[in-house]
PDB file of C-alpha atoms and ligand atoms in Angstrom:
ATOM      1  CA  MET A   1     -53.702 -21.550  31.914  1.00  0.00           C
ATOM      2  CA  ARG A   2     -54.359 -18.439  29.332  1.00  0.00           C
ATOM      3  CA  CYS A   3     -56.854 -16.514  30.026  1.00  0.00           C
ATOM      4  CA  ASP A   4     -58.328 -13.933  26.644  1.00  0.00           C
ATOM      5  CA  ILE A   5     -60.631 -11.184  27.978  1.00  0.00           C
ATOM      6  CA  VAL A   6     -63.226  -9.513  25.393  1.00  0.00           C
ATOM      7  CA  THR A   7     -64.332  -5.815  26.652  1.00  0.00           C
ATOM      8  CA  ILE A   8     -65.184  -2.757  25.827  1.00  0.00           C
ATOM      9  CA  PHE A   9     -63.400  -1.050  29.075  1.00  0.00           C
ATOM     10  CA  PRO A  10     -60.273  -3.078  28.946  1.00  0.00           C
ATOM     11  CA  GLU A  11     -58.789  -0.988  31.833  1.00  0.00           C
ATOM     12  CA  PHE A  12     -61.755  -1.659  34.127  1.00  0.00           C
ATOM     13  CA  PHE A  13     -59.444  -4.997  34.867  1.00  0.00           C
ATOM     14  CA  ASP A  14     -55.690  -3.426  35.724  1.00  0.00           C
ATOM     15  CA  SER A  15     -56.663  -2.857  40.038  1.00  0.00           C
ATOM     16  CA  PRO A  16     -57.740  -6.599  40.268  1.00  0.00           C
ATOM     17  CA  LEU A  17     -55.455  -7.995  37.775  1.00  0.00           C
ATOM     18  CA  ALA A  18     -52.362  -6.684  39.452  1.00  0.00           C
ATOM     19  CA  THR A  19     -53.972  -6.969  43.256  1.00  0.00           C
ATOM     20  CA  GLY A  20     -53.797 -10.542  45.582  1.00  0.00           C
ATOM     21  CA  LEU A  21     -54.400 -14.028  43.815  1.00  0.00           C
ATOM     22  CA  LEU A  22     -54.759 -12.748  40.715  1.00  0.00           C
ATOM     23  CA  GLY A  23     -52.073 -10.253  41.028  1.00  0.00           C
ATOM     24  CA  LYS A  24     -49.804 -13.516  41.878  1.00  0.00           C
ATOM     25  CA  ALA A  25     -50.336 -16.244  40.003  1.00  0.00           C
ATOM     26  CA  GLY A  26     -49.731 -13.445  37.096  1.00  0.00           C
ATOM     27  CA  GLU A  27     -46.217 -12.681  38.537  1.00  0.00           C
ATOM     28  CA  ARG A  28     -45.570 -16.414  38.903  1.00  0.00           C
ATOM     29  CA  GLY A  29     -46.388 -17.158  34.878  1.00  0.00           C
ATOM     30  CA  LEU A  30     -49.272 -19.790  36.212  1.00  0.00           C
ATOM     31  CA  LEU A  31     -52.042 -17.455  34.727  1.00  0.00           C
ATOM     32  CA  GLU A  32     -51.639 -15.126  31.414  1.00  0.00           C
ATOM     33  CA  VAL A  33     -54.267 -12.516  31.018  1.00  0.00           C
ATOM     34  CA  ARG A  34     -54.615 -10.692  27.794  1.00  0.00           C
ATOM     35  CA  ARG A  35     -57.111  -7.640  27.604  1.00  0.00           C
ATOM     36  CA  HIS A  36     -58.330  -6.779  24.090  1.00  0.00           C
ATOM     37  CA  ASP A  37     -60.493  -3.890  23.150  1.00  0.00           C
ATOM     38  CA  LEU A  38     -63.656  -5.051  21.135  1.00  0.00           C
ATOM     39  CA  ARG A  39     -63.372  -1.341  19.261  1.00  0.00           C
ATOM     40  CA  ASP A  40     -60.259  -2.514  17.557  1.00  0.00           C
ATOM     41  CA  TRP A  41     -62.433  -4.921  15.617  1.00  0.00           C
ATOM     42  CA  THR A  42     -64.529  -1.962  14.735  1.00  0.00           C
ATOM     43  CA  HIS A  43     -63.664  -0.430  11.288  1.00  0.00           C
ATOM     44  CA  ASP A  44     -65.656   3.122  11.205  1.00  0.00           C
ATOM     45  CA  ARG A  45     -64.832   6.076  12.319  1.00  0.00           C
ATOM     46  CA  HIS A  46     -66.741   6.349  15.682  1.00  0.00           C
ATOM     47  CA  ARG A  47     -65.474   2.491  16.470  1.00  0.00           C
ATOM     48  CA  THR A  48     -69.862   1.658  16.998  1.00  0.00           C
ATOM     49  CA  VAL A  49     -69.874  -2.051  18.740  1.00  0.00           C
ATOM     50  CA  ASP A  50     -73.921  -1.231  18.939  1.00  0.00           C
ATOM     51  CA  ASP A  51     -77.363  -0.394  17.125  1.00  0.00           C
ATOM     52  CA  ALA A  52     -80.668  -0.405  17.776  1.00  0.00           C
ATOM     53  CA  PRO A  53     -82.815  -3.313  17.757  1.00  0.00           C
ATOM     54  CA  PHE A  54     -84.339  -4.991  14.798  1.00  0.00           C
ATOM     55  CA  GLY A  55     -88.398  -4.760  15.838  1.00  0.00           C
ATOM     56  CA  GLY A  56     -88.268  -1.877  18.284  1.00  0.00           C
ATOM     57  CA  GLY A  57     -87.792  -1.491  21.571  1.00  0.00           C
ATOM     58  CA  ALA A  58     -85.376   0.615  23.546  1.00  0.00           C
ATOM     59  CA  GLY A  59     -81.971   0.128  24.667  1.00  0.00           C
ATOM     60  CA  MET A  60     -78.847  -0.796  22.097  1.00  0.00           C
ATOM     61  CA  VAL A  61     -77.827  -4.254  21.061  1.00  0.00           C
ATOM     62  CA  MET A  62     -74.331  -5.256  20.632  1.00  0.00           C
ATOM     63  CA  ARG A  63     -73.408  -5.669  16.711  1.00  0.00           C
ATOM     64  CA  PRO A  64     -72.257  -9.266  15.556  1.00  0.00           C
ATOM     65  CA  GLU A  65     -69.359  -7.788  13.320  1.00  0.00           C
ATOM     66  CA  PRO A  66     -66.428  -7.312  16.122  1.00  0.00           C
ATOM     67  CA  TRP A  67     -67.362 -10.371  18.216  1.00  0.00           C
ATOM     68  CA  PHE A  68     -67.409 -12.534  14.867  1.00  0.00           C
ATOM     69  CA  GLU A  69     -64.165 -10.770  13.729  1.00  0.00           C
ATOM     70  CA  ALA A  70     -62.645 -10.956  17.364  1.00  0.00           C
ATOM     71  CA  LEU A  71     -63.106 -14.804  18.147  1.00  0.00           C
ATOM     72  CA  ASP A  72     -61.651 -15.344  14.669  1.00  0.00           C
ATOM     73  CA  ASP A  73     -58.337 -13.644  15.263  1.00  0.00           C
ATOM     74  CA  LEU A  74     -58.120 -15.022  19.115  1.00  0.00           C
ATOM     75  CA  LEU A  75     -58.531 -18.620  17.912  1.00  0.00           C
ATOM     76  CA  ALA A  76     -56.977 -18.019  14.581  1.00  0.00           C
ATOM     77  CA  GLU A  77     -53.843 -18.160  17.418  1.00  0.00           C
ATOM     78  CA  GLY A  78     -55.139 -21.239  18.894  1.00  0.00           C
ATOM     79  CA  PRO A  79     -58.389 -23.539  20.442  1.00  0.00           C
ATOM     80  CA  ALA A  80     -60.113 -22.031  23.367  1.00  0.00           C
ATOM     81  CA  ARG A  81     -63.483 -22.509  25.839  1.00  0.00           C
ATOM     82  CA  VAL A  82     -65.206 -19.600  24.290  1.00  0.00           C
ATOM     83  CA  ILE A  83     -67.008 -17.731  27.186  1.00  0.00           C
ATOM     84  CA  LEU A  84     -70.108 -15.341  26.802  1.00  0.00           C
ATOM     85  CA  LEU A  85     -70.936 -13.859  30.589  1.00  0.00           C
ATOM     86  CA  ALA A  86     -75.004 -13.009  30.998  1.00  0.00           C
ATOM     87  CA  PRO A  87     -77.571 -13.121  33.047  1.00  0.00           C
ATOM     88  CA  ASP A  88     -79.452 -15.850  31.316  1.00  0.00           C
ATOM     89  CA  GLY A  89     -76.492 -18.283  31.261  1.00  0.00           C
ATOM     90  CA  HIS A  90     -76.068 -21.258  33.398  1.00  0.00           C
ATOM     91  CA  ARG A  91     -75.303 -20.438  36.975  1.00  0.00           C
ATOM     92  CA  LEU A  92     -71.551 -20.243  38.061  1.00  0.00           C
ATOM     93  CA  ASP A  93     -71.284 -22.625  40.761  1.00  0.00           C
ATOM     94  CA  GLN A  94     -68.106 -24.495  42.062  1.00  0.00           C
ATOM     95  CA  ALA A  95     -67.961 -27.483  39.894  1.00  0.00           C
ATOM     96  CA  THR A  96     -68.140 -25.204  37.091  1.00  0.00           C
ATOM     97  CA  ALA A  97     -65.033 -23.321  38.530  1.00  0.00           C
ATOM     98  CA  GLY A  98     -63.338 -26.220  38.611  1.00  0.00           C
ATOM     99  CA  ARG A  99     -63.880 -27.373  35.630  1.00  0.00           C
ATOM    100  CA  LEU A 100     -62.759 -24.167  34.088  1.00  0.00           C
ATOM    101  CA  ALA A 101     -59.095 -24.424  35.832  1.00  0.00           C
ATOM    102  CA  LEU A 102     -58.850 -27.772  33.557  1.00  0.00           C
ATOM    103  CA  GLU A 103     -58.978 -25.369  30.151  1.00  0.00           C
ATOM    104  CA  PRO A 104     -55.706 -24.582  29.247  1.00  0.00           C
ATOM    105  CA  ARG A 105     -57.415 -21.543  27.633  1.00  0.00           C
ATOM    106  CA  LEU A 106     -60.015 -19.282  28.118  1.00  0.00           C
ATOM    107  CA  VAL A 107     -61.811 -16.402  26.327  1.00  0.00           C
ATOM    108  CA  LEU A 108     -64.371 -14.495  28.245  1.00  0.00           C
ATOM    109  CA  CYS A 109     -66.646 -12.227  26.685  1.00  0.00           C
ATOM    110  CA  CYS A 110     -68.104  -9.134  28.392  1.00  0.00           C
ATOM    111  CA  GLY A 111     -71.350  -8.086  26.577  1.00  0.00           C
ATOM    112  CA  ARG A 112     -73.385  -4.272  27.292  1.00  0.00           C
ATOM    113  CA  TYR A 113     -75.746  -2.139  27.014  1.00  0.00           C
ATOM    114  CA  GLU A 114     -79.220  -4.393  26.857  1.00  0.00           C
ATOM    115  CA  GLY A 115     -77.575  -7.189  25.319  1.00  0.00           C
ATOM    116  CA  ILE A 116     -76.117  -8.640  22.360  1.00  0.00           C
ATOM    117  CA  ASP A 117     -77.041 -10.037  19.272  1.00  0.00           C
ATOM    118  CA  GLU A 118     -78.508 -13.789  19.272  1.00  0.00           C
ATOM    119  CA  ARG A 119     -75.585 -14.797  16.723  1.00  0.00           C
ATOM    120  CA  VAL A 120     -73.051 -14.150  18.988  1.00  0.00           C
ATOM    121  CA  ARG A 121     -74.146 -16.079  21.943  1.00  0.00           C
ATOM    122  CA  GLU A 122     -74.513 -19.061  19.222  1.00  0.00           C
ATOM    123  CA  ARG A 123     -71.222 -19.033  18.068  1.00  0.00           C
ATOM    124  CA  VAL A 124     -69.491 -19.294  22.086  1.00  0.00           C
ATOM    125  CA  ASP A 125     -69.351 -22.429  23.645  1.00  0.00           C
ATOM    126  CA  GLU A 126     -70.500 -21.455  26.809  1.00  0.00           C
ATOM    127  CA  VAL A 127     -73.241 -18.801  28.549  1.00  0.00           C
ATOM    128  CA  LEU A 128     -72.743 -17.681  32.138  1.00  0.00           C
ATOM    129  CA  SER A 129     -74.305 -15.807  34.850  1.00  0.00           C
ATOM    130  CA  VAL A 130     -72.665 -14.922  38.080  1.00  0.00           C
ATOM    131  CA  GLY A 131     -76.312 -14.840  39.999  1.00  0.00           C
ATOM    132  CA  ASP A 132     -79.494 -13.829  39.357  1.00  0.00           C
ATOM    133  CA  PHE A 133     -79.220 -10.056  39.159  1.00  0.00           C
ATOM    134  CA  VAL A 134     -78.334  -7.871  35.952  1.00  0.00           C
ATOM    135  CA  LEU A 135     -75.031  -5.733  35.617  1.00  0.00           C
ATOM    136  CA  ALA A 136     -74.178  -3.098  33.751  1.00  0.00           C
ATOM    137  CA  GLY A 137     -71.344  -5.246  31.846  1.00  0.00           C
ATOM    138  CA  GLY A 138     -70.327  -8.778  31.917  1.00  0.00           C
ATOM    139  CA  GLU A 139     -66.989  -7.487  33.035  1.00  0.00           C
ATOM    140  CA  PRO A 140     -67.800  -8.180  36.722  1.00  0.00           C
ATOM    141  CA  ALA A 141     -68.813 -11.472  35.965  1.00  0.00           C
ATOM    142  CA  ALA A 142     -65.417 -12.273  33.942  1.00  0.00           C
ATOM    143  CA  LEU A 143     -63.796 -11.090  36.399  1.00  0.00           C
ATOM    144  CA  VAL A 144     -65.981 -13.239  39.109  1.00  0.00           C
ATOM    145  CA  VAL A 145     -65.404 -16.089  37.445  1.00  0.00           C
ATOM    146  CA  LEU A 146     -61.786 -15.470  36.930  1.00  0.00           C
ATOM    147  CA  ASP A 147     -60.826 -15.460  40.484  1.00  0.00           C
ATOM    148  CA  ALA A 148     -63.135 -18.787  41.005  1.00  0.00           C
ATOM    149  CA  VAL A 149     -61.042 -20.511  38.362  1.00  0.00           C
ATOM    150  CA  ALA A 150     -57.556 -18.819  39.166  1.00  0.00           C
ATOM    151  CA  ARG A 151     -57.606 -19.990  42.714  1.00  0.00           C
ATOM    152  CA  LEU A 152     -57.978 -23.313  41.770  1.00  0.00           C
ATOM    153  CA  LEU A 153     -54.785 -23.328  39.733  1.00  0.00           C
ATOM    154  CA  PRO A 154     -51.763 -25.888  40.177  1.00  0.00           C
ATOM    155  CA  GLY A 155     -49.892 -23.890  42.119  1.00  0.00           C
ATOM    156  CA  VAL A 156     -51.702 -20.653  43.171  1.00  0.00           C
ATOM    157  CA  MET A 157     -52.986 -21.145  46.179  1.00  0.00           C
ATOM    158  CA  GLY A 158     -50.310 -21.750  49.082  1.00  0.00           C
ATOM    159  CA  ASN A 159     -51.363 -23.527  50.936  1.00  0.00           C
ATOM    160  CA  ALA A 160     -52.108 -26.961  49.578  1.00  0.00           C
ATOM    161  CA  ALA A 161     -54.883 -28.375  53.086  1.00  0.00           C
ATOM    162  CA  SER A 162     -57.087 -25.414  52.281  1.00  0.00           C
ATOM    163  CA  ALA A 163     -57.978 -27.386  48.685  1.00  0.00           C
ATOM    164  CA  GLY A 164     -58.291 -30.561  50.868  1.00  0.00           C
ATOM    165  CA  GLU A 165     -60.687 -29.362  54.052  1.00  0.00           C
ATOM    166  CA  GLU A 166     -63.020 -27.400  51.267  1.00  0.00           C
ATOM    167  CA  SER A 167     -63.819 -30.775  49.159  1.00  0.00           C
ATOM    168  CA  PHE A 168     -63.998 -32.159  52.439  1.00  0.00           C
ATOM    169  CA  ALA A 169     -66.869 -29.974  53.625  1.00  0.00           C
ATOM    170  CA  ALA A 170     -68.084 -30.083  50.104  1.00  0.00           C
ATOM    171  CA  GLY A 171     -71.390 -29.233  50.221  1.00  0.00           C
ATOM    172  CA  LEU A 172     -71.557 -27.360  53.114  1.00  0.00           C
ATOM    173  CA  LEU A 173     -70.782 -24.284  53.985  1.00  0.00           C
ATOM    174  CA  GLU A 174     -67.784 -22.791  55.932  1.00  0.00           C
ATOM    175  CA  TYR A 175     -67.884 -23.431  60.062  1.00  0.00           C
ATOM    176  CA  PRO A 176     -67.132 -19.809  62.100  1.00  0.00           C
ATOM    177  CA  GLN A 177     -63.299 -19.231  62.757  1.00  0.00           C
ATOM    178  CA  TYR A 178     -61.512 -16.837  65.273  1.00  0.00           C
ATOM    179  CA  THR A 179     -58.568 -15.908  66.300  1.00  0.00           C
ATOM    180  CA  ARG A 180     -56.597 -14.059  69.248  1.00  0.00           C
ATOM    181  CA  PRO A 181     -57.459 -12.696  71.930  1.00  0.00           C
ATOM    182  CA  ALA A 182     -59.733 -15.634  73.542  1.00  0.00           C
ATOM    183  CA  VAL A 183     -62.067 -12.236  74.928  1.00  0.00           C
ATOM    184  CA  TYR A 184     -63.008  -9.376  73.146  1.00  0.00           C
ATOM    185  CA  ARG A 185     -64.836  -6.969  74.695  1.00  0.00           C
ATOM    186  CA  ASP A 186     -66.567  -9.461  76.515  1.00  0.00           C
ATOM    187  CA  LEU A 187     -67.532 -11.643  73.460  1.00  0.00           C
ATOM    188  CA  GLU A 188     -65.376 -15.164  73.683  1.00  0.00           C
ATOM    189  CA  VAL A 189     -64.457 -17.839  71.483  1.00  0.00           C
ATOM    190  CA  PRO A 190     -65.987 -21.103  71.797  1.00  0.00           C
ATOM    191  CA  GLU A 191     -64.477 -22.723  75.180  1.00  0.00           C
ATOM    192  CA  VAL A 192     -64.197 -25.945  72.255  1.00  0.00           C
ATOM    193  CA  LEU A 193     -62.006 -24.108  70.125  1.00  0.00           C
ATOM    194  CA  ARG A 194     -59.576 -23.595  73.026  1.00  0.00           C
ATOM    195  CA  SER A 195     -59.235 -26.833  74.555  1.00  0.00           C
ATOM    196  CA  GLY A 196     -56.738 -29.341  72.579  1.00  0.00           C
ATOM    197  CA  ASN A 197     -59.654 -32.003  71.845  1.00  0.00           C
ATOM    198  CA  HIS A 198     -58.715 -32.313  67.437  1.00  0.00           C
ATOM    199  CA  GLY A 199     -61.907 -35.123  68.217  1.00  0.00           C
ATOM    200  CA  ALA A 200     -64.358 -32.610  69.608  1.00  0.00           C
ATOM    201  CA  ILE A 201     -62.987 -29.273  67.360  1.00  0.00           C
ATOM    202  CA  ALA A 202     -63.667 -31.783  64.196  1.00  0.00           C
ATOM    203  CA  ARG A 203     -67.483 -32.248  65.556  1.00  0.00           C
ATOM    204  CA  TRP A 204     -68.321 -29.095  66.589  1.00  0.00           C
ATOM    205  CA  ARG A 205     -66.623 -27.473  63.213  1.00  0.00           C
ATOM    206  CA  ARG A 206     -68.794 -30.090  61.413  1.00  0.00           C
ATOM    207  CA  GLU A 207     -71.834 -29.850  63.542  1.00  0.00           C
ATOM    208  CA  GLN A 208     -71.645 -25.640  62.989  1.00  0.00           C
ATOM    209  CA  ALA A 209     -71.616 -25.837  59.532  1.00  0.00           C
ATOM    210  CA  ILE A 210     -74.353 -28.327  59.084  1.00  0.00           C
ATOM    211  CA  GLN A 211     -76.366 -25.797  61.197  1.00  0.00           C
ATOM    212  CA  ARG A 212     -75.101 -22.804  59.306  1.00  0.00           C
ATOM    213  CA  THR A 213     -76.005 -24.566  55.822  1.00  0.00           C
ATOM    214  CA  LEU A 214     -79.662 -25.686  57.542  1.00  0.00           C
ATOM    215  CA  ARG A 215     -80.372 -22.133  58.477  1.00  0.00           C
ATOM    216  CA  SER A 216     -79.197 -20.078  55.690  1.00  0.00           C
ATOM    217  CA  ARG A 217     -78.734 -21.929  52.541  1.00  0.00           C
ATOM    218  CA  PRO A 218     -81.213 -25.148  52.861  1.00  0.00           C
ATOM    219  CA  GLU A 219     -81.394 -26.302  49.188  1.00  0.00           C
ATOM    220  CA  LEU A 220     -77.061 -26.989  49.474  1.00  0.00           C
ATOM    221  CA  LEU A 221     -77.624 -30.281  52.053  1.00  0.00           C
ATOM    222  CA  ALA A 222     -79.762 -32.202  49.351  1.00  0.00           C
ATOM    223  CA  SER A 223     -76.374 -32.136  47.264  1.00  0.00           C
ATOM    224  CA  ALA A 224     -73.927 -32.305  50.230  1.00  0.00           C
ATOM    225  CA  GLU A 225     -72.462 -35.344  51.695  1.00  0.00           C
ATOM    226  CA  LEU A 226     -74.328 -36.007  55.170  1.00  0.00           C
ATOM    227  CA  SER A 227     -74.364 -39.483  56.693  1.00  0.00           C
ATOM    228  CA  GLU A 228     -77.361 -41.187  57.068  1.00  0.00           C
ATOM    229  CA  GLU A 229     -76.815 -40.504  60.960  1.00  0.00           C
ATOM    230  CA  GLU A 230     -76.605 -36.783  60.610  1.00  0.00           C
ATOM    231  CA  ARG A 231     -79.775 -36.627  58.337  1.00  0.00           C
ATOM    232  CA  ALA A 232     -81.512 -37.930  60.916  1.00  0.00           C
ATOM    233  CA  ARG A 233     -80.367 -35.431  64.013  1.00  0.00           C
ATOM    234  CA  HIS A 234     -81.125 -32.797  61.354  1.00  0.00           C
ATOM    235  CA  GLY A 235     -84.798 -33.702  60.824  1.00  0.00           C
ATOM    236  CA  LEU A 236     -83.814 -34.376  56.864  1.00  0.00           C
ATOM    237  CA  ALA A 237     -85.050 -37.124  54.912  1.00  0.00           C
ATOM    238  CA  GLU A 238     -83.083 -39.925  54.519  1.00  0.00           C
ATOM    239  CA  GLY A 239     -79.954 -39.483  50.855  1.00  0.00           C
ATOM    240  CA  ARG A 240     -81.603 -36.023  50.240  1.00  0.00           C
ATOM    241  CA  GLY A 241     -82.257 -31.786  51.611  1.00  0.00           C
ATOM    242  CA  ASP A 242     -85.960 -31.437  52.080  1.00  0.00           C
ATOM    243  CA  PRO A 243     -86.497 -31.374  55.702  1.00  0.00           C
ATOM    244  CA  VAL A 244     -89.032 -33.760  56.865  1.00  0.00           C
ATOM    245  CA  GLY A 245     -92.541 -32.010  57.420  1.00  0.00           C
TER     246      GLY A 245
HETATM  247  C1  JDE B   1     -73.179 -11.757  34.191  1.00  0.00           C
HETATM  248  N1  JDE B   1     -74.966 -12.396  35.895  1.00  0.00           N
HETATM  249  C2  JDE B   1     -75.056 -11.130  35.419  1.00  0.00           C
HETATM  250  C3  JDE B   1     -76.456  -8.548  31.241  1.00  0.00           C
HETATM  251  C4  JDE B   1     -78.738  -7.907  29.390  1.00  0.00           C
HETATM  252  C5  JDE B   1     -81.441  -6.838  29.779  1.00  0.00           C
HETATM  253  C6  JDE B   1     -80.574  -6.241  30.046  1.00  0.00           C
HETATM  254  C7  JDE B   1     -79.287  -6.628  30.173  1.00  0.00           C
HETATM  255  C8  JDE B   1     -73.714 -10.122  26.604  1.00  0.00           C
HETATM  256  O1  JDE B   1     -74.947  -9.797  26.924  1.00  0.00           O
HETATM  257  C9  JDE B   1     -75.547  -9.185  28.839  1.00  0.00           C
HETATM  258  C10 JDE B   1     -74.593  -9.532  29.848  1.00  0.00           C
HETATM  259  C11 JDE B   1     -75.463  -8.351  30.602  1.00  0.00           C
HETATM  260  C12 JDE B   1     -73.829  -8.546  31.782  1.00  0.00           C
HETATM  261  O2  JDE B   1     -73.609  -9.359  32.469  1.00  0.00           O
HETATM  262  C13 JDE B   1     -74.468  -9.653  33.866  1.00  0.00           C
HETATM  263  C14 JDE B   1     -74.323 -10.647  34.260  1.00  0.00           C
HETATM  264  N2  JDE B   1     -73.844 -12.907  35.422  1.00  0.00           N
HETATM  265  O3  JDE B   1     -75.343  -9.311  33.845  1.00  0.00           O
HETATM  266  C15 JDE B   1     -76.886  -8.268  29.802  1.00  0.00           C
HETATM  267  C16 JDE B   1     -79.739  -8.333  29.581  1.00  0.00           C
HETATM  268  N3  JDE B   1     -81.021  -8.412  29.209  1.00  0.00           N
HETATM  269  C17 JDE B   1     -76.448  -8.896  28.483  1.00  0.00           C
END
């Protein structure tokens, strides 16, 4: 996959792109990220990208011209799915990350200031949010999207089994994990995990994943793949996630 990032802070991405999974994906040629300074598409001496809002009000709005010219130039190199990061976009989830991982090329547009001229929004393919909070800029959100997408690219994650287990547990939170030592400061690893009984271990993990999801993200159970027996056992209505009563 190729990914172009348009930002007024290209250096924001230096360390994240050189580190860990994103660094490896780059080294292996599985992901090619190009950063572009939005100010390269300005024409004034001060490289201005923002202006006061029409109609008045506090703060500044990003001007449309540098964005339109940037997108013209980047899309002249070939087609791409153009994404703007903003708090009022569709919420990023694992299914969206999976869909984006199938794209040959993404352009991630990082806005700043109080917002961006509405005409830019209308020019992009998709507006994405990483959560219900306001960031100072779209850069951290773009990084979240890129990280979530990159680990789904073929060949990026070493362990093929993890991806399989992940999809098996689709819709549930992860079960608790332990490693050595078996006892640390009087804190014991659950006996079942040391029993060698793989059936019992699988059942325990499944149960823990369900209980954990019920406790901290009950709304996820609506679309989780639970058997009718599991739904009944946890007091969930048939075929959906609302607790009974
Ligand atoms: C992305 N989740 C949160 C913020 C903004 C009032 C204040 C600020 C492109 O336009 C933007 C971008 C951002 C930065 O991104 C996020 C974000 N996912 O905050 C604003 C809008 N209204 C506008």
